Amino acid sequence: MALPRHDDAAASRASLLTSLLTSLSAYPVVAVALVGWLLYRLMPRPSSSSQPRFPVWATLEIPLVSYVVSNKGGLAQRIYSALSRFGGSLFGISSTHQVLVNTSGVEKFMSQGLHSLTPEPMHNTLLIRVFGRPDSPRWDRMYYETARQLTIPVERMFLNDAAATATLERGAIAERAASFVTFSADPARTQPWEKSAGIRVVRPDTPGKPGAVEANLQSLTRDFGAHMAISLLYGRDFVTRYTTLLEDFWRFDNDMFPLLMIGIPDWAPFRTMREAKASRTRLIEELEAFYRRLGQHSRGEPVDFGADMSDAGDAVVGRQAVYDKYGWTMRERGHADMGVIWGQNGNTQPMLFWYLAYLYSTPGFVEELRRGEVASCMTLTDGSPREIAGLDMGVLSRDCPRMKAALFETYRLASDPTSIRYVARDAKLDDGARKHDMRQGMYVSVPHSVIQRDPDVFAEPDRFVPDRFLEVDEETGKTVARYGRLRPWGFGPGICKGRTFAEKEILALAATIIALWDINPVGGTWKVPAMMPGTGVKKPVEDIRVVISRRVF
């Protein structure tokens, strides 16, 4: 849900494996034995690569361990524990990779400096295996020389509170929310985010009689958020010129990313893979062309197509300077920025959908938020149709605890994060009565979703409880929203670098939509769809068909 979320993306939740486990739920021991045997067969032999790669079989081991541990004390867990190399709360049948579940000293261990535990080998593996970067010594050298320098501009734009707020204010969120739907059946007059939403005009929008449209909520909200976010990063010219941007991005994310993570090669002879690979190629080529135009603009040269590059985000301008310094080719920049554009949108935009789905489907909750919190952070125009005259991002982030608490609860239900680190130096791990020696060259993974659905930690874990994360601050007496044991961004030095921007973005988009739009399910009854594995955030098994109309005041 954030930028860049390579760390959490590593838990891209092996969709095929989880489906297998679900289908074999009547025979859990057989399932565990089968997948355990598969992991053993997939374990790598000695590699000639001089740089560590996150093993494919470890990607499968994460959801396997999550599955067996969630069935507490069952035979499947006992079998896997017996096969595990270290014992205690460490699960892993190879010393190369260990999954840490409910380990008492895990936060202290994972908070060690980057010189001891680092996410960089995992990030590099993602660039090669998922984002299409060539696997070569030159690329490895460039990555490790520049990785931290390339991250600094991203942190400045998306992690700093003031910078994230200023960036979002440039996004004209209030104006965009006014055209969330356009009530038009003419594709030439609709907004880019409406293209994939299956829009059907139910009632034209006329003076004195508000219009209504049917739409697919997930597709609409996902593309609405992505269009705004990408324009803030790469500029309006980029999202306007690249007409298939949203289609290509989500095809890559949905149809290719999970398969590549579990080891299926991008040349696999599947139609889905071929089409997704073509989408990935177009994304890389368009990012390459963007950096070429940005370079022309910065040097004062004529820009291809006369494109306006003046609103390119500070993050990409900063990355351009690093690319120039180290002599990266334009093609190489396109490959490297695949992780940036995915990290900005791959998790955040699906989370916006789940957030709105939970808010609107909870009886009376949207009206409570409108009266109690949304009204405090924005002003609306008079007349018809009403529009947003002002949005105070500071008030929204600071003084709307129920909005934030409901978002945290959405994280708990819909996010699927895992923190992954490479052990760069020998380290000790405190596991209660046990002490483990974690050797250089190992990978350790912490699947946070195991805690998120644990009834011993969160009562009624399958139910959306919007006020679950509210508490009273002892010093001020004010009601505040706090994460508690929730870790949707991971933890330690490798924590998600875009978490501040992502949280503010979701809150702002949701608040403006709530202020202006009524959303009701077609048929009159809300049914939040079941979830299936995604690439850090779960995906709905089906979209929600809704009727969207102007809010009645």
Coordinates of C-alpha atoms in Angstrom, one line a residue:
M1 CA 0.0 0.0 0.0
A2 CA 2.9 2.4 -0.1
L3 CA 6.0 3.5 -1.8
P4 CA 8.2 1.7 -2.4
R5 CA 6.8 -1.5 -0.8
H6 CA 9.3 -4.0 -2.1
D7 CA 9.7 -5.4 1.5
D8 CA 6.0 -6.2 2.0
A9 CA 5.7 -7.1 -1.7
A10 CA 7.9 -10.1 -1.1
A11 CA 4.9 -11.7 0.6
S12 CA 3.0 -11.5 -2.6
R13 CA 1.1 -14.4 -1.2
A14 CA 1.6 -17.2 -3.7
S15 CA -1.9 -17.3 -5.0
L16 CA -1.6 -20.7 -6.5
L17 CA -0.2 -22.2 -3.3
T18 CA -2.9 -20.7 -1.1
S19 CA -5.6 -21.9 -3.5
L20 CA -4.1 -25.4 -3.2
L21 CA -4.1 -25.3 0.6
T22 CA -7.7 -24.1 0.6
S23 CA -8.9 -26.8 -1.7
L24 CA -7.1 -29.4 0.5
S25 CA -8.5 -28.0 3.7
A26 CA -10.2 -31.3 4.4
Y27 CA -6.9 -33.0 4.3
P28 CA -4.5 -30.5 5.9
V29 CA -1.8 -33.1 6.7
V30 CA -1.7 -34.2 3.1
A31 CA -1.5 -30.6 2.0
V32 CA 1.4 -29.8 4.3
A33 CA 3.3 -32.9 3.3
L34 CA 2.7 -32.3 -0.4
V35 CA 3.8 -28.6 -0.3
G36 CA 6.7 -29.5 2.1
W37 CA 8.0 -32.0 -0.4
L38 CA 7.6 -29.4 -3.2
L39 CA 9.7 -26.9 -1.2
Y40 CA 12.4 -29.5 -0.7
R41 CA 12.5 -30.2 -4.4
L42 CA 12.7 -26.5 -5.2
M43 CA 15.6 -25.8 -2.9
P44 CA 18.5 -24.4 -4.8
R45 CA 21.8 -26.0 -5.4
P46 CA 24.9 -23.9 -5.1
S47 CA 24.7 -20.8 -7.3
S48 CA 27.4 -19.1 -9.4
S49 CA 25.9 -15.7 -8.7
S50 CA 28.1 -13.5 -6.5
Q51 CA 25.0 -11.7 -5.1
P52 CA 22.3 -13.3 -2.9
R53 CA 18.9 -13.9 -4.4
F54 CA 15.7 -14.6 -2.5
P55 CA 14.9 -18.2 -3.3
V56 CA 11.7 -19.0 -5.1
W57 CA 10.8 -21.8 -2.7
A58 CA 11.0 -19.4 0.2
T59 CA 8.2 -17.4 -1.4
L60 CA 6.1 -20.5 -1.2
E61 CA 7.2 -21.3 2.4
I62 CA 5.8 -18.0 3.8
P63 CA 2.1 -18.7 3.0
L64 CA 2.6 -22.4 3.9
V65 CA 3.8 -21.4 7.4
S66 CA 1.1 -18.8 7.8
Y67 CA -1.5 -21.5 7.0
V68 CA -0.2 -24.1 9.4
V69 CA 0.4 -21.7 12.2
S70 CA -3.1 -20.2 11.9
N71 CA -4.5 -23.7 12.7
K72 CA -3.0 -23.6 16.2
G73 CA -1.8 -26.8 17.6
G74 CA -3.1 -28.9 14.7
L75 CA -1.3 -31.9 13.3
A76 CA -0.1 -29.9 10.3
Q77 CA 1.7 -27.5 12.6
R78 CA 3.3 -30.3 14.6
I79 CA 4.6 -31.9 11.5
Y80 CA 6.0 -28.7 10.1
S81 CA 7.6 -27.9 13.5
A82 CA 9.2 -31.3 13.5
L83 CA 10.7 -30.6 10.1
S84 CA 11.9 -27.1 10.9
R85 CA 15.6 -26.6 11.3
F86 CA 15.6 -24.3 14.4
G87 CA 12.5 -25.1 16.4
G88 CA 10.7 -22.8 18.8
S89 CA 8.8 -20.0 17.0
L90 CA 11.0 -20.3 13.9
F91 CA 9.6 -22.3 11.0
G92 CA 11.7 -23.3 8.1
I93 CA 13.0 -26.5 6.7
S94 CA 16.3 -25.0 5.5
S95 CA 18.7 -22.8 7.3
T96 CA 18.7 -20.5 4.3
H97 CA 15.2 -19.2 5.2
Q98 CA 13.3 -19.0 8.4
V99 CA 9.8 -17.7 9.1
L100 CA 9.4 -16.0 12.4
V101 CA 5.9 -16.3 14.0
N102 CA 5.1 -14.8 17.4
T103 CA 8.8 -14.7 18.3
S104 CA 9.2 -12.8 21.6
G105 CA 12.3 -10.8 20.5
V106 CA 11.3 -10.2 16.9
E107 CA 10.9 -6.4 16.9
K108 CA 14.2 -5.9 18.7
F109 CA 15.9 -8.3 16.3
M110 CA 14.4 -6.7 13.2
S111 CA 15.2 -3.2 14.4
Q112 CA 19.0 -3.8 13.9
G113 CA 20.8 -1.5 11.5
L114 CA 21.0 -2.1 7.8
H115 CA 24.5 -3.3 8.2
S116 CA 23.2 -6.4 10.0
L117 CA 19.8 -6.9 8.5
T118 CA 19.1 -5.5 5.1
P119 CA 16.2 -5.6 2.6
E120 CA 18.4 -4.8 -0.4
P121 CA 19.0 -8.4 -1.7
M122 CA 15.2 -8.9 -1.6
H123 CA 14.6 -5.6 -3.5
N124 CA 17.2 -6.6 -6.0
T125 CA 15.6 -10.0 -6.5
L126 CA 12.2 -8.3 -7.1
L127 CA 13.8 -6.1 -9.8
I128 CA 15.1 -9.1 -11.6
R129 CA 12.4 -11.7 -11.1
V130 CA 9.3 -9.4 -11.3
F131 CA 10.1 -6.0 -12.8
G132 CA 12.2 -7.5 -15.7
R133 CA 15.6 -6.1 -14.9
P134 CA 18.4 -8.1 -16.7
D135 CA 20.3 -10.4 -14.4
S136 CA 23.9 -9.4 -14.8
P137 CA 27.0 -8.4 -12.8
R138 CA 26.7 -4.8 -14.2
W139 CA 23.2 -4.5 -12.9
D140 CA 24.1 -5.9 -9.5
R141 CA 27.0 -3.5 -9.2
M142 CA 24.8 -0.5 -10.1
Y143 CA 22.1 -1.5 -7.8
Y144 CA 24.2 -1.9 -4.7
E145 CA 26.2 1.3 -5.5
T146 CA 23.0 3.5 -5.8
A147 CA 20.1 1.8 -4.0
R148 CA 20.2 4.0 -0.9
Q149 CA 20.9 7.2 -2.9
L150 CA 17.9 6.4 -5.1
T151 CA 15.7 5.9 -2.0
I152 CA 16.5 9.3 -0.4
P153 CA 14.4 11.4 -2.9
V154 CA 11.5 9.0 -2.4
E155 CA 11.7 9.3 1.3
R156 CA 11.8 13.1 1.1
M157 CA 8.7 13.3 -1.0
F158 CA 6.6 10.5 0.6
L159 CA 7.8 9.9 4.1
N160 CA 8.1 13.5 5.5
D161 CA 4.7 14.6 6.8
A162 CA 4.9 18.2 5.5
A163 CA 6.2 17.1 2.1
A164 CA 3.5 14.4 1.7
T165 CA 0.8 16.9 2.6
A166 CA 2.2 19.5 0.1
T167 CA 2.4 16.8 -2.6
L168 CA -1.2 15.8 -2.1
E169 CA -2.4 19.4 -2.1
R170 CA -0.9 19.8 -5.6
G171 CA -3.0 16.9 -6.6
A172 CA -6.2 18.9 -6.5
I173 CA -8.1 16.1 -4.8
A174 CA -11.2 18.2 -4.1
E175 CA -11.6 19.1 -7.8
R176 CA -11.0 15.4 -8.8
A177 CA -13.6 14.2 -6.3
A178 CA -16.2 16.5 -8.0
S179 CA -15.7 14.4 -11.2
F180 CA -15.5 11.0 -9.5
V181 CA -18.2 10.0 -12.1
T182 CA -19.3 12.2 -15.0
F183 CA -22.8 10.8 -15.8
S184 CA -21.8 10.4 -19.4
A185 CA -22.2 7.5 -21.7
D186 CA -19.8 9.0 -24.2
P187 CA -16.3 7.5 -23.7
A188 CA -14.8 10.7 -25.1
R189 CA -16.3 12.7 -22.2
T190 CA -15.6 10.3 -19.3
Q191 CA -12.6 10.5 -17.0
P192 CA -9.7 8.0 -17.4
W193 CA -10.6 6.3 -14.2
E194 CA -14.1 5.5 -15.4
K195 CA -12.9 3.5 -18.5
S196 CA -12.6 0.1 -16.7
A197 CA -15.5 0.6 -14.3
G198 CA -18.4 -0.6 -16.6
I199 CA -20.2 2.7 -16.3
R200 CA -23.9 2.6 -17.1
V201 CA -25.9 5.8 -16.8
V202 CA -29.0 5.2 -14.7
R203 CA -30.3 8.7 -14.7
P204 CA -28.8 11.8 -16.4
D205 CA -27.5 14.6 -14.2
T206 CA -29.7 17.6 -14.7
P207 CA -30.4 20.8 -12.7
G208 CA -32.6 20.0 -9.7
K209 CA -32.5 16.2 -10.4
P210 CA -29.2 14.6 -9.4
G211 CA -27.9 11.9 -11.8
A212 CA -27.0 8.3 -11.0
V213 CA -24.7 5.7 -12.6
E214 CA -23.9 2.1 -12.1
A215 CA -20.3 1.2 -11.8
N216 CA -17.8 -1.5 -10.6
L217 CA -16.6 0.0 -7.3
Q218 CA -13.2 -1.7 -7.2
S219 CA -12.2 -0.7 -10.7
L220 CA -13.4 2.8 -10.3
T221 CA -11.8 3.6 -7.0
R222 CA -8.6 1.8 -7.8
D223 CA -8.1 3.7 -11.1
F224 CA -9.2 7.0 -9.5
G225 CA -6.5 6.8 -6.9
A226 CA -3.8 5.6 -9.3
H227 CA -4.5 8.3 -11.8
M228 CA -4.0 11.0 -9.2
A229 CA -1.0 9.4 -7.5
I230 CA 0.9 8.7 -10.8
S231 CA 0.3 12.2 -12.0
L232 CA 1.8 13.6 -8.8
L233 CA 4.9 11.4 -9.3
Y234 CA 5.5 11.6 -13.1
G235 CA 3.4 14.6 -14.1
R236 CA 0.1 15.1 -15.9
D237 CA 1.7 14.8 -19.3
F238 CA 2.7 11.2 -18.5
V239 CA -0.7 10.0 -17.5
T240 CA -2.4 11.9 -20.4
R241 CA 0.1 10.7 -23.1
Y242 CA 0.2 7.1 -22.0
T243 CA -3.4 6.2 -22.7
T244 CA -3.2 2.5 -21.7
L245 CA -1.3 3.2 -18.4
L246 CA -3.9 2.0 -16.0
E247 CA -4.9 -1.0 -18.0
D248 CA -1.3 -2.0 -18.4
F249 CA -0.4 -1.5 -14.8
W250 CA -3.2 -3.6 -13.3
R251 CA -2.8 -6.4 -15.9
F252 CA 0.8 -6.6 -14.8
D253 CA 0.0 -6.5 -11.1
N254 CA -2.9 -9.0 -11.3
D255 CA -1.8 -11.4 -13.9
M256 CA 2.0 -11.5 -13.8
F257 CA 3.4 -10.4 -10.5
P258 CA 2.2 -13.4 -8.4
L259 CA 3.2 -15.9 -11.0
L260 CA 6.7 -14.5 -11.3
M261 CA 7.1 -14.5 -7.5
I262 CA 6.5 -18.2 -7.3
G263 CA 9.0 -19.0 -10.1
I264 CA 6.9 -19.2 -13.3
P265 CA 9.2 -17.7 -16.0
D266 CA 7.9 -14.7 -18.0
W267 CA 8.3 -16.8 -21.2
A268 CA 5.7 -19.3 -20.0
P269 CA 3.4 -20.1 -23.0
F270 CA 0.2 -18.8 -21.4
R271 CA -1.9 -16.1 -23.0
T272 CA -2.3 -14.4 -19.7
M273 CA 1.4 -14.2 -19.2
R274 CA 2.1 -13.0 -22.8
E275 CA -0.4 -10.2 -22.5
A276 CA 0.9 -9.2 -19.0
K277 CA 4.5 -9.3 -20.3
A278 CA 3.5 -6.9 -23.1
S279 CA 1.9 -4.6 -20.6
R280 CA 5.1 -4.7 -18.5
T281 CA 7.2 -3.9 -21.6
R282 CA 5.0 -0.9 -22.4
L283 CA 5.3 0.4 -18.8
I284 CA 9.1 0.1 -19.0
E285 CA 9.3 1.8 -22.4
E286 CA 7.0 4.7 -21.3
L287 CA 9.1 5.2 -18.1
E288 CA 12.2 5.2 -20.3
A289 CA 10.7 7.8 -22.6
F290 CA 9.7 9.9 -19.6
Y291 CA 13.2 10.1 -18.3
R292 CA 14.5 11.0 -21.8
R293 CA 12.0 13.9 -21.8
L294 CA 12.9 14.9 -18.2
G295 CA 16.6 15.0 -19.2
Q296 CA 15.8 17.2 -22.2
H297 CA 13.8 19.5 -20.0
S298 CA 16.5 19.8 -17.3
R299 CA 19.1 20.6 -19.9
G300 CA 17.0 23.3 -21.6
E301 CA 16.7 21.3 -24.8
P302 CA 13.6 20.9 -27.0
V303 CA 11.4 18.2 -25.3
D304 CA 9.9 15.4 -27.4
F305 CA 6.3 16.1 -28.4
G306 CA 6.6 19.5 -26.7
A307 CA 5.7 17.8 -23.5
D308 CA 5.3 19.9 -20.3
M309 CA 7.7 18.4 -17.7
S310 CA 7.4 21.2 -15.2
D311 CA 5.2 19.2 -12.8
A312 CA 7.4 16.1 -12.5
G313 CA 7.6 15.1 -8.8
D314 CA 10.6 15.8 -6.7
A315 CA 11.2 12.1 -6.2
V316 CA 11.8 11.4 -9.9
V317 CA 13.8 14.6 -10.3
G318 CA 16.0 13.5 -7.5
R319 CA 16.3 10.0 -8.9
Q320 CA 17.2 11.5 -12.3
A321 CA 20.2 13.2 -10.7
V322 CA 21.5 9.9 -9.3
Y323 CA 20.9 8.1 -12.6
D324 CA 22.9 10.8 -14.4
K325 CA 25.7 10.7 -11.9
Y326 CA 26.2 6.9 -12.3
G327 CA 25.6 6.8 -16.0
W328 CA 22.4 4.7 -16.1
T329 CA 20.9 4.3 -19.6
M330 CA 17.4 5.4 -20.2
R331 CA 16.3 1.7 -20.5
E332 CA 17.9 0.9 -17.2
R333 CA 16.0 3.8 -15.6
G334 CA 12.8 2.5 -16.9
H335 CA 13.4 -1.0 -15.4
A336 CA 14.5 0.5 -12.0
D337 CA 11.4 2.8 -11.8
M338 CA 9.0 -0.1 -12.3
G339 CA 9.5 -0.8 -8.6
V340 CA 8.7 2.9 -7.8
I341 CA 5.5 3.1 -9.7
W342 CA 4.4 -0.3 -8.4
G343 CA 5.3 0.6 -4.9
Q344 CA 3.3 3.7 -5.1
N345 CA 0.1 2.1 -6.3
G346 CA 0.1 -1.7 -6.1
N347 CA -1.2 -1.8 -2.5
T348 CA -2.5 1.6 -1.8
Q349 CA -5.2 1.7 -4.5
P350 CA -6.7 -1.7 -3.7
M351 CA -6.8 -0.6 0.0
L352 CA -8.8 2.5 -1.0
F353 CA -11.4 0.2 -2.4
W354 CA -11.6 -2.0 0.7
Y355 CA -11.8 1.1 2.9
L356 CA -14.7 2.6 1.0
A357 CA -16.5 -0.8 0.8
Y358 CA -16.3 -1.2 4.6
L359 CA -17.3 2.4 5.3
Y360 CA -20.4 2.5 3.1
S361 CA -21.5 -1.1 4.0
T362 CA -21.5 -0.4 7.8
P363 CA -25.0 0.8 8.5
G364 CA -25.1 4.5 9.4
F365 CA -21.3 4.9 9.6
V366 CA -20.8 7.2 6.6
E367 CA -23.5 9.6 8.0
E368 CA -21.7 9.6 11.4
L369 CA -18.4 10.4 9.7
R370 CA -19.9 13.2 7.6
R371 CA -21.4 14.9 10.7
G372 CA -18.7 14.2 13.2
E373 CA -15.4 14.4 11.3
V374 CA -15.6 15.1 7.5
A375 CA -17.4 18.4 8.2
S376 CA -14.6 19.5 10.4
C377 CA -11.9 19.2 7.8
M378 CA -13.6 20.6 4.7
T379 CA -16.0 23.3 3.5
L380 CA -18.6 22.9 0.7
T381 CA -19.9 25.4 -1.7
D382 CA -23.5 26.5 -1.7
G383 CA -25.8 25.9 -4.7
S384 CA -26.2 22.8 -6.8
P385 CA -24.2 20.7 -7.4
R386 CA -22.2 21.1 -4.2
E387 CA -18.4 21.1 -4.5
I388 CA -15.5 21.1 -2.0
A389 CA -14.3 24.7 -1.4
G390 CA -11.5 23.7 0.9
L391 CA -9.9 20.6 2.5
D392 CA -7.6 20.9 5.5
M393 CA -5.3 18.0 5.3
G394 CA -3.8 18.7 8.7
V395 CA -7.2 18.5 10.5
L396 CA -8.0 15.3 8.6
S397 CA -4.8 13.6 9.7
R398 CA -4.8 14.9 13.2
D399 CA -8.4 15.4 14.4
C400 CA -10.4 12.7 12.7
P401 CA -9.7 9.6 14.8
R402 CA -12.7 7.5 13.7
M403 CA -11.6 7.9 10.1
K404 CA -8.1 6.7 11.0
A405 CA -9.3 3.9 13.2
A406 CA -11.5 2.6 10.5
L407 CA -8.6 2.7 8.1
F408 CA -6.4 0.8 10.6
E409 CA -9.2 -1.8 10.8
T410 CA -9.2 -2.1 7.0
Y411 CA -5.4 -2.6 7.1
R412 CA -6.0 -5.4 9.5
L413 CA -8.5 -7.2 7.4
A414 CA -7.2 -6.6 3.9
S415 CA -3.4 -6.1 4.1
D416 CA -1.1 -9.1 3.8
P417 CA 2.4 -7.7 4.7
T418 CA 5.6 -9.6 5.3
S419 CA 8.9 -8.1 6.4
I420 CA 11.9 -9.9 4.8
R421 CA 15.5 -9.3 5.6
Y422 CA 18.8 -10.7 4.6
V423 CA 21.2 -11.4 7.4
A424 CA 24.4 -9.5 6.4
R425 CA 26.2 -10.2 9.7
D426 CA 25.8 -13.0 12.3
A427 CA 23.2 -12.1 14.8
K428 CA 21.5 -13.5 17.9
L429 CA 17.7 -13.9 18.1
D430 CA 15.9 -14.1 21.5
D431 CA 13.1 -16.6 21.3
G432 CA 12.0 -16.7 24.9
A433 CA 13.8 -19.7 26.5
R434 CA 15.7 -20.3 23.3
K435 CA 18.5 -18.4 21.7
H436 CA 19.1 -18.8 18.0
D437 CA 22.3 -18.0 16.0
M438 CA 21.2 -16.4 12.8
R439 CA 24.1 -16.8 10.4
Q440 CA 25.2 -14.5 7.6
G441 CA 23.6 -15.4 4.3
M442 CA 20.2 -16.4 5.7
Y443 CA 16.8 -14.7 5.0
V444 CA 14.2 -14.2 7.7
S445 CA 10.6 -13.4 7.1
V446 CA 7.9 -12.1 9.5
P447 CA 4.3 -12.6 8.1
H448 CA 2.3 -9.9 10.0
S449 CA -1.0 -11.2 8.7
V450 CA -0.8 -14.2 11.2
I451 CA -1.3 -11.7 14.0
Q452 CA -3.9 -9.7 12.2
R453 CA -6.4 -12.6 12.1
D454 CA -5.4 -14.1 15.5
P455 CA -8.5 -14.2 17.8
D456 CA -6.2 -14.1 20.9
V457 CA -5.0 -10.7 19.7
F458 CA -8.0 -9.2 18.0
A459 CA -11.4 -10.4 19.1
E460 CA -13.8 -11.4 16.4
P461 CA -11.0 -11.1 13.8
D462 CA -13.2 -11.7 10.8
R463 CA -15.6 -8.8 11.6
F464 CA -15.1 -5.1 10.6
V465 CA -15.1 -3.2 13.9
P466 CA -14.5 0.5 12.9
D467 CA -13.7 1.7 16.4
R468 CA -11.3 -1.2 17.3
F469 CA -8.2 1.0 17.2
L470 CA -9.6 3.9 19.2
E471 CA -8.3 4.7 22.7
V472 CA -8.1 7.6 25.1
D473 CA -4.8 9.4 25.3
E474 CA -3.8 9.5 29.0
E475 CA -2.1 12.9 28.8
T476 CA -4.7 14.9 26.8
G477 CA -7.9 12.9 27.4
K478 CA -8.6 13.0 23.7
T479 CA -9.8 10.0 21.6
V480 CA -7.0 8.9 19.3
A481 CA -6.4 6.1 16.8
R482 CA -3.3 3.9 17.5
Y483 CA -1.9 0.9 15.7
G484 CA -1.3 -1.2 18.8
R485 CA 0.1 -4.6 17.6
L486 CA -0.9 -3.9 14.0
R487 CA 2.1 -3.7 11.6
P488 CA 0.8 -3.0 8.1
W489 CA 4.0 -1.3 7.0
G490 CA 6.4 -3.8 8.5
F491 CA 9.0 -2.7 11.1
G492 CA 12.6 -1.8 11.6
P493 CA 14.9 0.2 9.2
G494 CA 13.3 -1.5 6.2
I495 CA 9.8 -0.2 7.0
C496 CA 7.7 1.0 4.1
K497 CA 9.2 4.4 2.9
G498 CA 5.8 5.7 1.6
R499 CA 3.6 5.0 4.5
T500 CA 3.0 8.6 5.4
F501 CA 1.9 9.6 1.9
A502 CA -0.2 6.4 1.5
E503 CA -2.2 6.9 4.6
K504 CA -2.8 10.6 3.9
E505 CA -3.8 9.8 0.3
I506 CA -6.4 7.1 1.3
L507 CA -7.9 9.3 4.0
A508 CA -8.1 12.4 1.7
L509 CA -9.6 10.5 -1.3
A510 CA -12.1 8.7 1.0
A511 CA -13.1 11.9 2.8
T512 CA -13.8 13.8 -0.4
I513 CA -15.8 11.0 -1.9
I514 CA -17.8 10.6 1.3
A515 CA -18.5 14.4 1.3
L516 CA -20.0 14.5 -2.2
W517 CA -21.3 11.0 -3.1
D518 CA -23.8 8.5 -2.0
I519 CA -22.9 4.9 -2.9
N520 CA -25.3 2.0 -2.6
P521 CA -25.2 -1.6 -3.8
V522 CA -27.2 -2.6 -6.9
G523 CA -30.0 -4.7 -5.5
G524 CA -30.0 -2.8 -2.2
T525 CA -28.0 -5.2 0.0
W526 CA -24.3 -4.7 0.8
K527 CA -22.2 -7.8 0.5
V528 CA -18.4 -7.3 0.9
P529 CA -16.8 -9.9 -1.3
A530 CA -14.6 -12.7 -0.1
M531 CA -10.8 -12.1 -0.4
M532 CA -8.1 -13.9 -2.3
P533 CA -4.3 -13.4 -2.1
G534 CA -2.9 -10.3 -3.8
T535 CA 0.6 -8.7 -3.9
G536 CA 0.6 -7.3 -0.4
V537 CA -3.2 -6.4 -0.2
K538 CA -5.9 -9.0 -0.7
K539 CA -8.1 -8.8 -3.8
P540 CA -11.9 -9.3 -4.0
V541 CA -13.0 -12.5 -5.6
E542 CA -15.5 -10.3 -7.5
D543 CA -16.1 -6.6 -7.9
I544 CA -19.1 -4.8 -6.2
R545 CA -21.7 -3.4 -8.5
V546 CA -22.9 -0.1 -7.1
V547 CA -25.1 2.9 -7.8
I548 CA -23.3 6.2 -7.4
S549 CA -25.3 9.5 -7.1
R550 CA -24.7 13.0 -5.8
R551 CA -25.1 13.2 -2.0
V552 CA -28.5 14.4 -0.9
F553 CA -28.1 17.3 1.6

